[in-house]
Phi, psi and omega in degrees: 000319184295336203258359181280333179281321167332293187291344173262349168286333177274352184054044193250025174315311203288305187309299186297327179284329180302315180308303187308312180290323174298314187287309179310319167304318188286316182294345185281328190276339175285324173314309180289333173289324195292303181301334183267336184246354172298313185308325189277335163300312170297324185294320188298301184307320183288322166297321178290333169303313180282020196285315195301309177313309182304314166304323182299314183280339172295315181301314170298333194272317167314305191287334177311305171309335180272001195242300203200122180300319182311316169304315174322301189293329186297299160321319186277311175308324179290332184279331176288324168303304193298322188279326171307334187269347179311306186298310173308321186286313172292333172300303169304322177298329182266350163319307179297312180304320176293340183275317189307297190283324175284330175292328167303305175302326196284319181287334173287323189292307187305312176309314180287323167296331160282005183296136163272133178299153172308305193239156176246103189265100187232004174294155174229002186273149168257142191204151166284158168288133167215023180111176173215164195209138158250121175256086173058057191272148164240114191213138171222156184288148187306136161096340177241046198283347180270350185234098170307116178286313159230137186239090178062059177277124178221142186220151163238115179272123170283170172299334182199172188094182180239125169252118184275138165245132178206137181182177173297168170307146165092348204270349185088021182288317168294317175303317189288330161306310195281337156293321155310318177270024163065043176281338168221161175249138194280158180293316158220178192089186181200154182242135184229150173231120182057046172085346190254131179300125188316316184313331189274340198266129179293150185286334176280319176304319177293308178297326165316309165292323195253168174201144178213151169240121184281172178302322182266125179260098161287108179260143174263134176314102172166212198268155177311302185304321181299316185283319173289328174297329172321322188277014191242131170287169182286342184285338182286316187300334177297291177303329198249006181277000176279137165064034160066025171318305195281326168309326193282328176297318182294306191286343177279338174287321169292331163301307184302329186277340179064054179212007189280335168291325171304312190290317173302334181285336193274143172300328167276352185056225188307325180271023170292147168275138185256352191075174177305135187027035168087001193299341170295334174250157181293167185302315176298329177279329169300327188293306179295323166301321169301329176294320181279340177307304192299320177296347176279351195280323182066038181270151172305310184223119165259123178260134187239131164242083187063069190284341178248021189293335187250019193233159177278186200277332175280324175289324171309287196307329175298310180297316182304312173313295189312308176303307187305324175277334166302318187293343181268344186284155200260119181254343192229083175309323192287322180275341192063043191259119175284170175281140168273141187219126166254125181238119188257152179174137160292348198275117162300337181285335184291336181290349194281344188257001194274142177285329179219149175228118163265106174297105182255000000 
């Protein structure tokens, strides 16, 4: 669930969805096999549990055969009745646990399906990037309406250059970025993109314009290569797959994020498994791979939320230089338009690359 925002920010819905369909198909196959063979295992278990009574019955039958044939028939009938009762008894014993588990799964699933989205995307307008604005917005998180994070707040995001935002925790720096990405709508005021209110703009058009790196970097259970490729459209992956062109592009992004040397030192390189949520990597390594993912996006507006918070001074300097170079790269050749960057950080050193700084 925590990776959904990452998928949306990177316009990568298709690739995880394809993987989910494969995983669901595999789970369905395993479930079918389990439903087929579990009854067989139940029968075997039933006979195993019946082993002691069977052994006892055989001994009694041998003894009884020396006394009376009628006693042998009685013992056979008793054994048949006893053996036939084990299957139903075991099934009844397991039924409450199975039903409880099924109902628990159903409650969680229905609760998720009934969850109302934070915002409803119905916009149809398209727009080039010509700046963004928070226009007298007031915002409080759901359930905390009495404590507004932003109150009658306005901010102009320029069409190009680096806007630095600095201040202590709790001042709403990260909240501003989330409003610009339209994770929520403000209770009052509005957020505009190129003069158009965000709710009126097509969500896919908006996401093509924007890219964001949040404070927490979420990686998917897979390889480093797979975690980078999610930032690229399928068409670019297909067109750039020949002659190592795609790998060269990935390596360039990793170099900008000051993590290429680490990747090259790993035995499997780009094909190294990162583990669930990237738990095989350190926080700083995950953060730099997340930065490389953003550098691959080619967005018009890039939002960075504490991009160097877990890095030492050397790696911070390399990444800040890359962010400065990113802001000077030309994304719109027709207009000669550079990339706009919003850089949120508590570090004074990060503000050195900013063209303008807002202190909160």
